[in-house]
């Protein structure tokens, strides 16, 4: 188990160094991963350094014979979990869709 944790940490470091998108972020002993909702992320990682609404849009979906209009709010949360990178979590409505990493 310890070897797996070390390997995961090494992968996280390499991805962070390259500025690559990943599907998970380590927060102490917890993880935030794509597909989680905002409450789960805050529970696992605490409050972010910052939050901002990037855009609001509407999407129309055809469902059989009716059209459904859905409002989508795209929000970015920034975390510094002490590993030398800043993590940007992008949410669509309540769902974590993307995790981006950049070196500080």
XYZ file of N, CA and C in Angstrom:
312
model
N 0.828 -1.189 0.000
C 0.000 0.000 0.000
C 0.874 1.255 0.000
N 1.943 1.226 0.773
C 2.848 2.370 0.856
C 3.510 2.630 -0.498
N 3.868 1.567 -1.212
C 4.476 1.707 -2.537
C 3.505 2.354 -3.517
N 2.231 1.993 -3.445
C 1.217 2.579 -4.313
C 1.090 4.069 -4.028
N 1.096 4.441 -2.754
C 0.997 5.856 -2.380
C 2.193 6.636 -2.903
N 3.383 6.066 -2.808
C 4.583 6.737 -3.318
C 4.514 6.891 -4.835
N 4.058 5.853 -5.515
C 3.940 5.913 -6.974
C 2.925 6.966 -7.382
N 1.794 7.016 -6.659
C 0.776 8.030 -6.953
C 1.344 9.427 -6.742
N 2.068 9.636 -5.639
C 2.666 10.936 -5.360
C 3.649 11.339 -6.453
N 4.432 10.386 -6.926
C 5.383 10.672 -8.002
C 4.653 11.082 -9.275
N 3.563 10.401 -9.606
C 2.768 10.744 -10.794
C 2.169 12.130 -10.657
N 1.649 12.437 -9.468
C 1.075 13.761 -9.220
C 2.129 14.827 -9.427
N 3.341 14.603 -8.907
C 4.413 15.577 -9.049
C 4.760 15.784 -10.518
N 4.885 14.714 -11.262
C 5.237 14.824 -12.685
C 4.150 15.567 -13.452
N 2.894 15.225 -13.208
C 1.798 15.918 -13.882
C 1.788 17.399 -13.516
N 2.011 17.695 -12.244
C 2.035 19.084 -11.810
C 3.176 19.837 -12.467
N 4.337 19.204 -12.549
C 5.500 19.831 -13.154
C 5.240 20.160 -14.618
N 4.551 19.310 -15.303
C 4.273 19.509 -16.720
C 3.066 20.407 -16.977
N 2.313 20.756 -15.938
C 1.126 21.583 -16.116
C 0.012 20.831 -16.829
N -0.074 19.558 -16.601
C -1.023 18.689 -17.298
C -2.314 18.578 -16.495
N -3.413 18.374 -17.194
C -4.671 18.109 -16.525
C -4.627 16.714 -15.932
N -5.279 16.557 -14.808
C -5.387 15.237 -14.186
C -6.808 15.073 -13.690
N -7.133 13.880 -13.278
C -8.499 13.644 -12.846
C -8.640 13.576 -11.337
N -7.552 13.803 -10.573
C -7.633 13.773 -9.115
C -6.628 14.740 -8.505
N -6.938 15.182 -7.278
C -6.057 16.062 -6.516
C -5.991 15.518 -5.091
N -4.786 15.351 -4.575
C -4.607 14.889 -3.203
C -4.695 16.070 -2.252
N -5.493 15.906 -1.186
C -5.645 16.910 -0.128
C -5.329 16.207 1.189
N -4.088 16.254 1.625
C -3.720 15.509 2.829
C -3.930 14.028 2.580
N -4.778 13.407 3.391
C -5.076 11.976 3.220
C -6.297 11.726 2.349
N -6.888 12.782 1.809
C -8.111 12.669 1.007
C -7.833 12.971 -0.451
N -8.825 12.722 -1.275
C -8.746 13.028 -2.705
C -9.971 13.815 -3.141
N -9.765 14.670 -4.132
C -10.867 15.273 -4.883
C -10.691 14.745 -6.302
N -11.757 14.262 -6.896
C -11.649 13.720 -8.248
C -12.839 14.163 -9.090
N -12.639 14.104 -10.399
C -13.693 14.473 -11.329
C -14.941 13.647 -11.047
N -16.086 14.308 -11.121
C -17.352 13.651 -10.859
C -17.903 13.943 -9.469
N -17.040 14.425 -8.562
C -17.505 14.770 -7.214
C -18.335 16.044 -7.270
N -19.194 16.239 -6.258
C -19.920 17.502 -6.175
C -19.173 18.463 -5.241
N -19.606 19.715 -5.208
C -18.909 20.745 -4.436
C -18.836 20.407 -2.949
N -19.913 19.891 -2.393
C -19.935 19.542 -0.975
C -18.893 18.479 -0.651
N -18.768 17.477 -1.513
C -17.769 16.425 -1.309
C -16.353 16.982 -1.372
N -16.098 17.899 -2.317
C -14.769 18.502 -2.440
C -14.439 19.310 -1.188
N -15.369 20.133 -0.723
C -15.128 20.926 0.488
C -14.925 20.010 1.693
N -15.683 18.944 1.775
C -15.534 17.993 2.881
C -14.135 17.371 2.865
N -13.637 16.997 1.689
C -12.330 16.346 1.577
C -11.160 17.309 1.632
N -11.331 18.525 1.107
C -10.183 19.422 0.913
C -10.306 20.766 1.617
N -11.446 21.052 2.216
C -11.638 22.359 2.844
C -12.040 23.405 1.827
N -12.135 24.638 2.305
C -12.505 25.755 1.419
C -11.327 26.132 0.522
N -11.593 26.511 -0.721
C -10.516 26.909 -1.631
C -9.987 28.307 -1.304
N -8.826 28.636 -1.892
C -8.271 29.990 -1.762
C -9.179 31.013 -2.412
N -9.742 30.639 -3.565
C -10.635 31.553 -4.273
C -11.660 30.773 -5.077
N -12.760 31.459 -5.357
C -13.827 30.927 -6.206
C -14.230 32.035 -7.156
N -14.487 31.681 -8.422
C -14.999 32.678 -9.368
C -15.855 32.009 -10.422
N -16.913 32.716 -10.798
C -17.767 32.245 -11.889
C -17.104 32.673 -13.190
N -16.821 31.710 -14.034
C -16.141 31.968 -15.305
C -17.140 32.334 -16.384
N -18.248 31.601 -16.441
C -19.281 31.914 -17.433
C -20.588 31.270 -17.039
N -21.647 31.850 -17.565
C -22.991 31.296 -17.423
C -23.553 31.160 -18.823
N -24.180 30.033 -19.083
C -24.729 29.798 -20.422
C -25.964 28.924 -20.318
N -26.679 28.833 -21.405
C -27.845 27.958 -21.477
C -27.624 26.940 -22.578
N -28.099 25.737 -22.329
C -27.998 24.659 -23.311
C -29.393 24.097 -23.514
N -29.769 23.921 -24.772
C -31.079 23.351 -25.090
C -30.894 21.905 -25.509
N -31.677 21.053 -24.887
C -31.615 19.623 -25.160
C -32.966 19.183 -25.723
N -32.935 18.454 -26.827
C -34.171 17.903 -27.378
C -34.428 16.564 -26.721
N -35.572 16.428 -26.079
C -35.959 15.189 -25.419
C -37.301 14.746 -25.991
N -37.249 13.781 -26.876
C -38.436 13.298 -27.587
C -39.065 14.463 -28.343
N -40.245 14.909 -27.937
C -40.944 15.983 -28.649
C -40.834 17.339 -27.965
N -40.069 17.439 -26.889
C -39.961 18.728 -26.214
C -38.504 19.166 -26.083
N -38.331 20.467 -25.979
C -37.001 21.036 -25.784
C -36.874 21.454 -24.330
N -35.754 21.099 -23.738
C -35.478 21.458 -22.346
C -34.287 22.394 -22.328
N -34.444 23.540 -21.700
C -33.348 24.503 -21.583
C -32.747 24.381 -20.186
N -31.448 24.214 -20.165
C -30.724 24.028 -18.917
C -29.714 25.169 -18.749
N -29.686 25.769 -17.569
C -28.706 26.810 -17.268
C -27.452 26.145 -16.720
N -26.301 26.531 -17.252
C -25.022 25.978 -16.810
C -24.153 27.115 -16.273
N -23.656 26.931 -15.058
C -22.741 27.887 -14.445
C -21.383 27.195 -14.334
N -20.367 27.791 -14.962
C -19.008 27.263 -14.894
C -18.257 28.077 -13.853
N -17.714 27.364 -12.863
C -17.046 28.016 -11.737
C -15.664 27.399 -11.554
N -14.664 28.234 -11.207
C -13.316 27.752 -10.928
C -12.973 27.986 -9.466
N -12.439 26.948 -8.835
C -11.947 27.038 -7.468
C -10.450 26.787 -7.513
N -9.681 27.586 -6.748
C -8.227 27.429 -6.708
C -7.814 26.918 -5.330
N -6.973 25.886 -5.333
C -6.442 25.294 -4.105
C -4.918 25.326 -4.124
N -4.332 25.524 -2.948
C -2.899 25.351 -2.725
C -2.787 24.325 -1.606
N -2.495 23.085 -1.960
C -2.428 22.030 -0.952
C -0.995 21.762 -0.510
N -0.097 22.701 -0.822
C 1.264 22.629 -0.296
C 2.213 21.723 -1.045
N 1.942 21.422 -2.292
C 2.844 20.542 -3.045
C 3.581 21.270 -4.169
N 3.654 22.592 -4.076
C 4.400 23.362 -5.064
C 3.618 23.720 -6.314
N 2.343 23.404 -6.347
C 1.506 23.745 -7.500
C 0.182 24.336 -7.024
N -0.440 25.098 -7.895
C -1.800 25.565 -7.651
C -2.730 24.690 -8.474
N -3.815 24.281 -7.873
C -4.780 23.404 -8.517
C -6.030 24.218 -8.819
N -6.478 24.188 -10.056
C -7.724 24.842 -10.443
C -8.754 23.764 -10.735
N -9.838 23.794 -9.973
C -10.927 22.836 -10.148
C -12.055 23.541 -10.872
N -12.498 22.993 -11.980
C -13.562 23.582 -12.778
C -14.842 22.779 -12.593
N -15.887 23.476 -12.153
C -17.186 22.859 -11.924
C -18.168 23.334 -12.985
N -19.032 22.449 -13.429
C -20.212 22.819 -14.205
C -21.390 22.526 -13.307
N -22.087 23.613 -12.927
C -23.119 23.540 -11.907
C -22.484 22.948 -10.654
N -22.879 21.811 -10.218
C -22.373 21.260 -8.958
C -21.319 20.168 -9.152
N -20.965 19.840 -10.390
C -20.118 18.678 -10.658
C -18.703 19.101 -11.071
N -17.697 18.492 -10.424
C -16.299 18.738 -10.770
C -16.003 18.084 -12.111
N -15.650 18.910 -13.110
C -15.432 18.420 -14.473
C -13.962 18.314 -14.850
N -13.106 19.184 -14.261
C -11.710 19.208 -14.696
C -10.831 19.706 -13.556
N -9.637 19.136 -13.452
C -8.623 19.596 -12.502
C -7.387 19.954 -13.308
N -6.939 21.205 -13.189
C -5.733 21.672 -13.885
C -4.694 22.030 -12.838
N -3.419 21.910 -13.215
C -2.337 22.154 -12.269
C -1.292 23.066 -12.907
N -0.802 24.023 -12.148
C 0.307 24.853 -12.618
C 1.296 25.040 -11.468
N 2.555 25.122 -11.810
C 3.587 25.344 -10.781
C 3.497 26.764 -10.270
N 3.811 26.915 -8.978
C 3.814 28.252 -8.383
C 5.062 28.988 -8.786
